[in-house]
Coordinates of C-alpha atoms in Angstrom, one line a residue:
L1 CA 72.6 104.4 95.0
V2 CA 69.9 104.0 97.7
D3 CA 70.9 105.0 101.3
C4 CA 69.5 102.6 103.9
G5 CA 70.4 104.9 106.8
N6 CA 72.2 103.9 109.9
P7 CA 70.8 100.5 111.2
G8 CA 71.9 101.4 114.7
V9 CA 74.1 99.7 117.3
P10 CA 72.9 96.9 119.6
L11 CA 73.0 97.7 123.3
N12 CA 76.3 96.3 124.7
G13 CA 77.7 95.8 121.2
Q14 CA 79.3 97.5 118.3
K15 CA 78.5 98.1 114.6
L16 CA 81.4 97.6 112.1
G17 CA 81.1 99.4 108.8
S18 CA 80.0 102.9 108.0
R19 CA 78.7 102.6 104.4
H20 CA 74.9 102.5 104.4
W21 CA 74.1 102.3 100.6
T22 CA 72.9 99.6 98.3
G23 CA 75.0 96.4 98.4
K24 CA 77.1 97.4 101.3
S25 CA 77.0 95.5 104.6
V26 CA 77.6 96.2 108.2
S27 CA 78.6 93.7 110.9
F28 CA 77.8 93.5 114.6
I29 CA 79.8 92.2 117.5
C30 CA 79.0 92.1 121.3
N31 CA 81.0 93.3 124.2
P32 CA 82.8 90.6 126.4
G33 CA 80.3 88.6 128.4
Y34 CA 77.5 89.1 125.8
R35 CA 76.3 86.8 122.9
L36 CA 75.0 88.1 119.6
I37 CA 71.4 87.0 119.0
G38 CA 70.4 87.5 115.3
P39 CA 72.4 88.1 112.2
A40 CA 76.1 89.1 112.5
T41 CA 75.8 90.9 109.1
R42 CA 73.1 92.9 107.4
V43 CA 73.1 94.1 103.8
C44 CA 71.6 97.3 102.4
L45 CA 68.9 96.2 99.9
P46 CA 67.8 98.1 96.8
S47 CA 64.4 98.8 98.5
G48 CA 66.2 101.0 101.1
S49 CA 65.8 98.5 103.9
W50 CA 68.4 96.4 105.7
S51 CA 68.3 92.6 105.3
G52 CA 67.2 90.5 108.3
I53 CA 66.4 91.9 111.7
Q54 CA 68.4 94.0 114.1
P55 CA 70.5 91.8 116.3
L56 CA 70.8 92.2 120.1
C57 CA 73.5 91.3 122.6
K58 CA 72.4 89.0 125.4
W59 CA 74.2 88.7 128.7
L60 CA 75.7 85.3 129.2
D61 CA 74.8 84.2 132.7
P62 CA 78.0 82.6 134.2
I63 CA 76.0 80.3 136.5
Y64 CA 73.9 78.9 133.7
N65 CA 77.1 78.3 131.6
I66 CA 78.8 76.5 134.5
D67 CA 75.7 74.3 135.0
R68 CA 75.5 73.5 131.3
T69 CA 79.2 72.5 131.3
L70 CA 78.7 70.2 134.3
H71 CA 75.7 68.5 132.8
A72 CA 77.5 68.0 129.4
R73 CA 80.1 65.7 131.0

């Protein structure tokens, strides 16, 4: 089996899963107040690389969200 290595943890988030070899996947979640940008799951490929790109956790601006809700009505 190929070991893809640890894909890392997004800032203000968490990685779920500790198996880093071929066919295994890891998932990502963000801390409260943050939104995941990018794939929620990545798979270890036979090439030794992880599928997709590393996700990041973006702060949700409460003012922006309130404005969006008001305009949606």
